[in-house]
CSV table of C-alpha atoms and ligand atoms in Angstrom, one decimal:
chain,number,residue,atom,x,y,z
D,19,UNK,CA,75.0,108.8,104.7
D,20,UNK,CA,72.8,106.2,102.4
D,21,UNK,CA,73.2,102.9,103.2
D,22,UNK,CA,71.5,99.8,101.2
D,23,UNK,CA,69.3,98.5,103.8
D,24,UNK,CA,69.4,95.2,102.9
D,25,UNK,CA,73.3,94.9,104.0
D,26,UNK,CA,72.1,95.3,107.5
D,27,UNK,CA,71.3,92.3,108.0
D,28,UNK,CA,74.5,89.9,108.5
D,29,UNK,CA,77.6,90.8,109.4
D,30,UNK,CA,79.6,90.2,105.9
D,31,UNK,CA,77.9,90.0,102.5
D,32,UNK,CA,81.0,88.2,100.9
D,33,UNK,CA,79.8,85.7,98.3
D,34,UNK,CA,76.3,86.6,99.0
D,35,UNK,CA,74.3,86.2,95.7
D,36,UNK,CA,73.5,90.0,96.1
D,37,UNK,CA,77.1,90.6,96.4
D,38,UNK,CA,78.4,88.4,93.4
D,39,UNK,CA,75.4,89.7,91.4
D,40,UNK,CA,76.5,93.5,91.9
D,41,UNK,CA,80.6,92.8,91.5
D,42,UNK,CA,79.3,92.0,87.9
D,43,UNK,CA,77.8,94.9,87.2
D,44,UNK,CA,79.5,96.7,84.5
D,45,UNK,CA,77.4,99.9,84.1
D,46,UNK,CA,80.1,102.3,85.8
D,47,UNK,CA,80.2,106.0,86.3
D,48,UNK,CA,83.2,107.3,88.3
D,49,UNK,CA,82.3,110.0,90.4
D,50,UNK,CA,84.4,113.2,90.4
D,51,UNK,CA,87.4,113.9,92.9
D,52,UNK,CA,90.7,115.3,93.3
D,53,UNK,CA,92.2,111.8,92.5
D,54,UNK,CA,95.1,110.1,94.4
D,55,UNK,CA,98.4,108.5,92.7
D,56,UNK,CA,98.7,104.8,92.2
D,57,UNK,CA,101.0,102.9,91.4
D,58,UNK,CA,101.1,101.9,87.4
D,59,UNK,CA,102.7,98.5,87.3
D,60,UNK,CA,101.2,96.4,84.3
D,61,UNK,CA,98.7,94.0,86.2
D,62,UNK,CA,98.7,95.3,89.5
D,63,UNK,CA,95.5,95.4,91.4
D,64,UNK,CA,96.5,97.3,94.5
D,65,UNK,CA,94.3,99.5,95.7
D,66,UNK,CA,96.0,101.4,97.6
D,67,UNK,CA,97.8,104.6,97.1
D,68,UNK,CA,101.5,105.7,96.7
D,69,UNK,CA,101.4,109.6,97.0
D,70,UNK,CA,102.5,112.5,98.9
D,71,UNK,CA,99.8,111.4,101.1
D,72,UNK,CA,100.9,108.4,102.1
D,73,UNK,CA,104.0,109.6,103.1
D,74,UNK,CA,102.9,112.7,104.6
D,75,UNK,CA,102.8,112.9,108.6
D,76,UNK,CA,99.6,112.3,109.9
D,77,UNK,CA,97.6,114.7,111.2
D,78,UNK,CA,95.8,112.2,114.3
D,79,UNK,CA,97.9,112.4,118.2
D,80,UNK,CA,100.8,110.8,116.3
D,81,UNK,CA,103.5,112.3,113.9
D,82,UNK,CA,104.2,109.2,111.9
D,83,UNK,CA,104.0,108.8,107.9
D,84,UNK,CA,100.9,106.0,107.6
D,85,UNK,CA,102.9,103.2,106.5
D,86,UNK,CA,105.2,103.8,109.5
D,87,UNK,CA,102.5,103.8,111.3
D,88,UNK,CA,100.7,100.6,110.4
D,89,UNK,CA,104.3,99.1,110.7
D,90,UNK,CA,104.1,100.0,114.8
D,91,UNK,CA,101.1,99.3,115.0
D,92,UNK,CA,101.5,95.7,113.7
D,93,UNK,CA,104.4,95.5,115.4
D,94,UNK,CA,102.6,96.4,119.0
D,95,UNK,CA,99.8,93.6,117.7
D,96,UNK,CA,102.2,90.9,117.9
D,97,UNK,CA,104.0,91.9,121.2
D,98,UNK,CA,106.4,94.4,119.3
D,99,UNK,CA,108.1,90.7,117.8
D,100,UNK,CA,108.6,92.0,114.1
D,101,UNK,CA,110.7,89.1,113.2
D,102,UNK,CA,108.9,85.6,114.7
D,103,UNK,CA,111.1,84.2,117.4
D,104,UNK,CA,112.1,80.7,116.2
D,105,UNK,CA,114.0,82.6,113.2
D,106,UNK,CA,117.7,82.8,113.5
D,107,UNK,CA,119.1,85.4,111.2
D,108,UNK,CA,123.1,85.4,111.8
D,109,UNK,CA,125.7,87.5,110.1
D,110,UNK,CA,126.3,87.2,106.9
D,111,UNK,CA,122.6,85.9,106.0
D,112,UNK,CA,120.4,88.4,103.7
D,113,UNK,CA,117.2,89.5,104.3
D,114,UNK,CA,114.4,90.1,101.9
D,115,UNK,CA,111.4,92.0,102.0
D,116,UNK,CA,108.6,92.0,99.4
D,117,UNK,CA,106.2,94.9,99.2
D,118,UNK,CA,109.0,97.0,100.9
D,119,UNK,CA,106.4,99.8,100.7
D,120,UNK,CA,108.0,103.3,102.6
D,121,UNK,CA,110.7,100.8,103.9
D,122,UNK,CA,109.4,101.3,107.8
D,123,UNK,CA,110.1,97.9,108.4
D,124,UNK,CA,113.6,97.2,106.5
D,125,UNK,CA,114.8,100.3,108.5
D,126,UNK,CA,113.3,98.9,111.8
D,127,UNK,CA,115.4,95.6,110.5
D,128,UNK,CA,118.6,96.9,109.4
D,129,UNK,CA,118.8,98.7,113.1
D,130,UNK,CA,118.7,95.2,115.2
D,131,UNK,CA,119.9,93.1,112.7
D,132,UNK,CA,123.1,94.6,112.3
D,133,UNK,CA,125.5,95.9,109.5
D,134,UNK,CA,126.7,92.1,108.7
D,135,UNK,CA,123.2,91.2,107.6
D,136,UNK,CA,122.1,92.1,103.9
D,137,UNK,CA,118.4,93.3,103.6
D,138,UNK,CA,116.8,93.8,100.3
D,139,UNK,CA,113.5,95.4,99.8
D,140,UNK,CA,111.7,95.3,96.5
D,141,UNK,CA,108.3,96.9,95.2
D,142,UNK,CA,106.2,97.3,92.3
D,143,UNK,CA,106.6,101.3,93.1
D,144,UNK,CA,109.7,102.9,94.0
D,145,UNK,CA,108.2,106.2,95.0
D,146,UNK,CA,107.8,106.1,98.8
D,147,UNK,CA,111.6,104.1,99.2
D,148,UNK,CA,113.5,105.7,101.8
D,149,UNK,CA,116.2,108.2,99.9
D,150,UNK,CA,119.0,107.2,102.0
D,151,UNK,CA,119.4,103.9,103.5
D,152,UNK,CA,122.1,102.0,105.1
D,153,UNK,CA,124.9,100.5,103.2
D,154,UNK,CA,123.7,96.8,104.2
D,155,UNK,CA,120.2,98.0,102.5
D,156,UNK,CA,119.2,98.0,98.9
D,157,UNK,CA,115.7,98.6,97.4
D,158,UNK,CA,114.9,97.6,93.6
D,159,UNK,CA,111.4,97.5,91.3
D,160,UNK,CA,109.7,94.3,91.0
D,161,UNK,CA,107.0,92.6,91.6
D,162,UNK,CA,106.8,88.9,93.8
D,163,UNK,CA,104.8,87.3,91.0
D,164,UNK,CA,108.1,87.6,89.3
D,165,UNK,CA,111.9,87.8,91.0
D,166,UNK,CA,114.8,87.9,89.0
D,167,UNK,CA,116.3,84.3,88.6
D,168,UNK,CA,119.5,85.0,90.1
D,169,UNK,CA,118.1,85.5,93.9
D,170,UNK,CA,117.6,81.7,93.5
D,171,UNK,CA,118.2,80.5,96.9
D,172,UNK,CA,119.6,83.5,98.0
D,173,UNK,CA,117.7,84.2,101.7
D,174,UNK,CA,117.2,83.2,104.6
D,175,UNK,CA,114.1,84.7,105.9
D,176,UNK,CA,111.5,86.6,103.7
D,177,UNK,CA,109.0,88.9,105.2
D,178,UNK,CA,105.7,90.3,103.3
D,179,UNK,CA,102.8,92.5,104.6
D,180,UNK,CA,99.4,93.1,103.5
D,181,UNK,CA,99.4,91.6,100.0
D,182,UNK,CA,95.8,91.2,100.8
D,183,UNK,CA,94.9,94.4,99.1
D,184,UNK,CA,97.2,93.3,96.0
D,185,UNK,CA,97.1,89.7,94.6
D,186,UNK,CA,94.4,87.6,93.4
D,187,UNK,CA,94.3,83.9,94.2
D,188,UNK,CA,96.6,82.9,91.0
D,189,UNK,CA,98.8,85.7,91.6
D,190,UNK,CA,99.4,84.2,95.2
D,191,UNK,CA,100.1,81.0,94.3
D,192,UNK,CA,103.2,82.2,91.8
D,193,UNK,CA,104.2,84.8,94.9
D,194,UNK,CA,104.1,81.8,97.2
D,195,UNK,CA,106.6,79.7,94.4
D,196,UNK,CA,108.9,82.9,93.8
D,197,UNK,CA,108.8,83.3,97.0
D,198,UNK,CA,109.9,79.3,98.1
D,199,UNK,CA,112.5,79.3,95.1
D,200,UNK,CA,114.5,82.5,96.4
D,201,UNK,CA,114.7,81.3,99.9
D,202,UNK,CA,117.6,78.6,101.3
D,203,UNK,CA,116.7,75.4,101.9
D,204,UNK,CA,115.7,75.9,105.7
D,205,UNK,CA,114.4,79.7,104.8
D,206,UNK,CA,111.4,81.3,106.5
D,207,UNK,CA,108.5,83.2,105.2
D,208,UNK,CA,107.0,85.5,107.4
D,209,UNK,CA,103.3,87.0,106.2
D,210,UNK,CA,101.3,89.5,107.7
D,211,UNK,CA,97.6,89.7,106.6
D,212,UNK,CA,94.1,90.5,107.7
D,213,UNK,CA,91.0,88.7,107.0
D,214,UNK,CA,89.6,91.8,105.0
D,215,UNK,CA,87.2,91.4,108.0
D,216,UNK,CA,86.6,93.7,110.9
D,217,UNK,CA,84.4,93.9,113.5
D,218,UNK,CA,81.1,95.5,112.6
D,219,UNK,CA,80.1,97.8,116.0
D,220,UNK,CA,77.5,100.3,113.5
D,221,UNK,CA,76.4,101.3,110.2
D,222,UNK,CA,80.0,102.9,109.3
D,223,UNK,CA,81.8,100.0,109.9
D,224,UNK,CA,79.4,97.6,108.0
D,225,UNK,CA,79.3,100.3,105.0
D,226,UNK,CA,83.0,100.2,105.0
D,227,UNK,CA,83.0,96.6,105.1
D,228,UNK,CA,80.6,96.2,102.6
D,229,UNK,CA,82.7,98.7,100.4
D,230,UNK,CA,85.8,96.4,100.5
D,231,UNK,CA,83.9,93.5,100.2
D,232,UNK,CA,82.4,95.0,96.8
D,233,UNK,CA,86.0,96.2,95.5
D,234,UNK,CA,87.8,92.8,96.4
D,235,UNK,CA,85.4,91.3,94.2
D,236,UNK,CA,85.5,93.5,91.4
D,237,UNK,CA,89.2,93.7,91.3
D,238,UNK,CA,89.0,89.6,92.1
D,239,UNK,CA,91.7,90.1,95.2
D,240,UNK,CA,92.1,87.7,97.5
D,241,UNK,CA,89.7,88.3,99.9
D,242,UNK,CA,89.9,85.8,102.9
D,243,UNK,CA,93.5,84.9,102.4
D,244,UNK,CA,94.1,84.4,106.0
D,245,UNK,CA,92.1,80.9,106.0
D,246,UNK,CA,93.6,79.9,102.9
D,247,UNK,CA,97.3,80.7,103.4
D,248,UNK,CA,98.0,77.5,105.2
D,249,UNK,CA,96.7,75.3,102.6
D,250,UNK,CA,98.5,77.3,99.5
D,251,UNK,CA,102.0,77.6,102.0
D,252,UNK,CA,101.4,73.5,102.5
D,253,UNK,CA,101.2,73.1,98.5
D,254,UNK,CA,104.0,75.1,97.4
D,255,UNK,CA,106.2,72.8,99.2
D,256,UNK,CA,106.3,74.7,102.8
D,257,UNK,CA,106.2,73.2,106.7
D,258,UNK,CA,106.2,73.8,109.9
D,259,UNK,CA,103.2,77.0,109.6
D,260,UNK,CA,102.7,78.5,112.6
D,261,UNK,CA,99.4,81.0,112.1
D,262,UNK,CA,99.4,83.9,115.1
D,263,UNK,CA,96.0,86.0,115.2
D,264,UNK,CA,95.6,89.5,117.0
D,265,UNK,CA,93.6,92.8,116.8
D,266,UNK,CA,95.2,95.3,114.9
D,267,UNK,CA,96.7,97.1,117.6
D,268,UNK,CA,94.0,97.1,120.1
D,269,UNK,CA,90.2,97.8,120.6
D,270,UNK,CA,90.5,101.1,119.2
D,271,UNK,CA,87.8,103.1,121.3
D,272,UNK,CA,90.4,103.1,124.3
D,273,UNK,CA,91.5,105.8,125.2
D,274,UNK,CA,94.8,105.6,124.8
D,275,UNK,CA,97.8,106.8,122.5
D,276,UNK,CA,97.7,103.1,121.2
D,277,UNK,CA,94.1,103.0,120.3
D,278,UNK,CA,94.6,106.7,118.3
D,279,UNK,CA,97.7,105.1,116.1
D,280,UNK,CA,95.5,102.4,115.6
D,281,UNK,CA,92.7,104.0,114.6
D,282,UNK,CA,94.9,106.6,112.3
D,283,UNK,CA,96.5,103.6,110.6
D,284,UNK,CA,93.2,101.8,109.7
D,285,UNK,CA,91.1,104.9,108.9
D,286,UNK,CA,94.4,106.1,106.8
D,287,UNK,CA,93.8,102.7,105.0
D,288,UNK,CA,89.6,103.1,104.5
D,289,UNK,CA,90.7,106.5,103.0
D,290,UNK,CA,93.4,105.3,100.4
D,291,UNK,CA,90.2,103.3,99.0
D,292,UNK,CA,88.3,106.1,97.7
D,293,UNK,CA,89.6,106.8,94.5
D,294,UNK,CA,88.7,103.2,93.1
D,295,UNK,CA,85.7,103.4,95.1
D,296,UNK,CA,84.5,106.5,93.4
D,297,UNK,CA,86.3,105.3,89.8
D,298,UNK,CA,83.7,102.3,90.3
D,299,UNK,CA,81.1,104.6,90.8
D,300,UNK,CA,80.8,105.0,94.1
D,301,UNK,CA,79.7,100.8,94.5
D,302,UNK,CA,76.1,101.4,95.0
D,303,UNK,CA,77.4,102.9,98.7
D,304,UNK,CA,78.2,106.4,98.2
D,305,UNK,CA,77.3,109.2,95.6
D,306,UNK,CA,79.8,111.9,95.9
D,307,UNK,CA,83.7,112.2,97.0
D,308,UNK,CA,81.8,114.5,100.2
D,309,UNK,CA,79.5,112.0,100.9
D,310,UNK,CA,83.1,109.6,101.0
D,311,UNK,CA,84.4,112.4,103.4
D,312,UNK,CA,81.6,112.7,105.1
D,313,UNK,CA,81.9,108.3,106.0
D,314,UNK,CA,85.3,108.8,106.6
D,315,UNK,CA,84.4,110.9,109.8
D,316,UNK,CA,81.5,108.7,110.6
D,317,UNK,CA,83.8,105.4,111.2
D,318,UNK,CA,86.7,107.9,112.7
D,319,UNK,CA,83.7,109.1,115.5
D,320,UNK,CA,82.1,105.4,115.4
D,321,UNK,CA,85.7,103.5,116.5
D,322,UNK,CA,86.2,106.2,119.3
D,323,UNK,CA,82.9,105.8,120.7
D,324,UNK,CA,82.2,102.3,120.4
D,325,UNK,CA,83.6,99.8,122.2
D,326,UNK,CA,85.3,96.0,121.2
D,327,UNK,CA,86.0,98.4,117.7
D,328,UNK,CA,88.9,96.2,116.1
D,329,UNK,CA,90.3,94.5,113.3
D,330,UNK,CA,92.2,91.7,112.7
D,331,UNK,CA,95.8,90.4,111.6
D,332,UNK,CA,97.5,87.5,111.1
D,333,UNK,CA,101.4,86.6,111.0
D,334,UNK,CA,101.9,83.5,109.3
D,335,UNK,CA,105.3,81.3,109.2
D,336,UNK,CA,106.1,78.4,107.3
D,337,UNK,CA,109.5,77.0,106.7
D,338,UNK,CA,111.2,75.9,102.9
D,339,UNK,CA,112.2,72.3,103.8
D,340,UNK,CA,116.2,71.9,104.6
U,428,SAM,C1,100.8,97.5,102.9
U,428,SAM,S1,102.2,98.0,101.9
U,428,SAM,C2,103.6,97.3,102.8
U,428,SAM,C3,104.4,98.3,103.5
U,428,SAM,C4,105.7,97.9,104.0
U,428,SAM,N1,105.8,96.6,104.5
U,428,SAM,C5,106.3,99.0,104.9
U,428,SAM,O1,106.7,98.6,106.0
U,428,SAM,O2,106.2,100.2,104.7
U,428,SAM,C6,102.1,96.9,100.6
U,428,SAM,C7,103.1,97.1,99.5
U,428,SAM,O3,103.0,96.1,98.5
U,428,SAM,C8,103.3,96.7,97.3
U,428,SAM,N2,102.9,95.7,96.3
U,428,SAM,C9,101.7,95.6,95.7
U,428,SAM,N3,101.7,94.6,94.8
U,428,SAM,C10,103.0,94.1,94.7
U,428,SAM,C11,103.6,93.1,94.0
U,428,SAM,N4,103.0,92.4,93.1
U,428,SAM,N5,104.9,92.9,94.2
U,428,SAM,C12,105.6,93.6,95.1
U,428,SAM,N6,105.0,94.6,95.9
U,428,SAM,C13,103.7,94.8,95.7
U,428,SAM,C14,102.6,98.0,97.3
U,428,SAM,O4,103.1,98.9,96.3
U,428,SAM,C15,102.9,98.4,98.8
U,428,SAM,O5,104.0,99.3,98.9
């Protein structure tokens, strides 16, 4: 494993002059590897993958698809509350989830919800949609940066997780407005998002944080849009935020079932990076897709060893005045 010494020394490099100084660098080389699928929308900056692998079963203690996975495990972060408490969803209300994703938690949804409440899901990528859903559910293409005019005050409640990895600041800001005009006066937002951060416990988890550090930047996401959400939710017209912060799951060196999903469902994440890690030339951090491997193990063997291992999400509420 190389690691550039100099990154040793704090715990985040974000906006460090060394940092902004290398996102500028432009003399790229991608490094050759059996690439992953991503999704092709014009624009989009996710960097995360939409394949077979993504929706395969995972091969850690537990049998669940990754994005079904992260769903639990977010869900077990936040006292298995997937929907905040002080929203009232009744019959006859609809539903709407941006970034619907493998649908894990419009299914989860549609189940305690009930039959009398319509949920839409909608995504830049229509790959990883469940083939058969409910009759209340429906899933369409399209991205939150632009909704179709007619869901104008359409919803009640709207729920989005990890954009983080998808929109730069701009891009929030219309998602935020698209977002306000399609709810019901009264409507709630839910978000989910992490910091990007996570605790740094040895030199895999600062390389890995350094590598998403150096990709936000050069792809110009959103990087610490946990601090700012508040602010942005405030100026598009929103009140009442409520901000909840947890680990992702748990410390994830425990021994236990819990600890292993959420380990699998973060480490699942560090590996959907390395194809625009590698197509960027590897970031100055690694040098070959083995050498990517090779870190992937590193962190999985670092978070079960090391104690107080965790990362960090957020659920953030805020209400479209009635
Ligand atoms: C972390 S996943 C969310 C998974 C989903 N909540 C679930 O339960 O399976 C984020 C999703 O956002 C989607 N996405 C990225 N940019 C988007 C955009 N501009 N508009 C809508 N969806 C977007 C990605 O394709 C991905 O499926």
């Amino acid at each position: 494993m190389k690691i550039d010494e100099n990154d040793l020394s704090d715990r985040t490099i974000a906006g460090s002059e060394k940092n902004e100084k290398f996102a500028e660098s432009t003399d790229d080389f991608e490094i050759k590897h059996e690439e992953r699928t991503y999704q092709q929308w014009k624009g989009s900056n996710y960097v995360l993958p939409a394949d077979e692998e993504e929706k395969r079963r995972c091969v850690f203690l537990t049998s669940a698809r990754r994005l079904d996975l992260q769903h639990l495990v977010i869900r077990r972060s936040f006292g298995n509350k997937f929907i905040y408490p002080c929203v009232k969803i009744s019959p006859g209300d609809r539903v709407l989830e941006s970034g619907a994703g493998s649908g894990a938690w419009i299914t989860e949804a549609a189940k305690v919800l009930g039959p009398e409440v319509q949920i839409d899901g909608f995504d830049i990528e229509g790959r990883l949609f469940p083939r058969h859903p409910p009759p209340n559910v429906s899933f369409c293409l399209a991205s939150v940066t632009e909704l179709p005019a007619a869901w104008t005050g359409r919803y009640t409640f709207v729920h989005q997780s990890l954009l983080t990895a998808a929109l730069q600041r701009p891009q929030w800001e219309v998602a935020l407005s698209e977002i306000h005009r399609v709810l019901k006066p009264g409507g709630w937002v839910q978000l989910i998002e992490t910091g990007g951060t996570w605790n740094v416990v040895g030199p895999y988890s600062r390389k890995f944080l350094t590598m998403y550090e150096r990709l936000t930047a050069r792809k110009n996401l959103f990087f610490d849009c946990v601090q700012q959400l508040p602010d942005l939710l405030t100026e598009t017209g929103f009140t009442d935020i409520h901000v909840v912060e947890r680990d992702y799951g748990c410390d994830m060196s425990l021994g236990t079932p819990e600890a292993a999903d959420a380990r699998a469902g973060f480490i699942g994440m560090l590996r959907g990076l390395k194809t625009p890690v590698l197509k960027l030339g590897g970031l100055g951090l690694v040098y070959t897709s083995e050498e990517f491997d090779a870190d992937i193990a590193g962190i999985e063997q670092e978070y079960s060893t090391t104690p107080n291992s965790c990362h960090h999400i957020a659920m953030i509420l805020a209400q479209k005045r009635e």
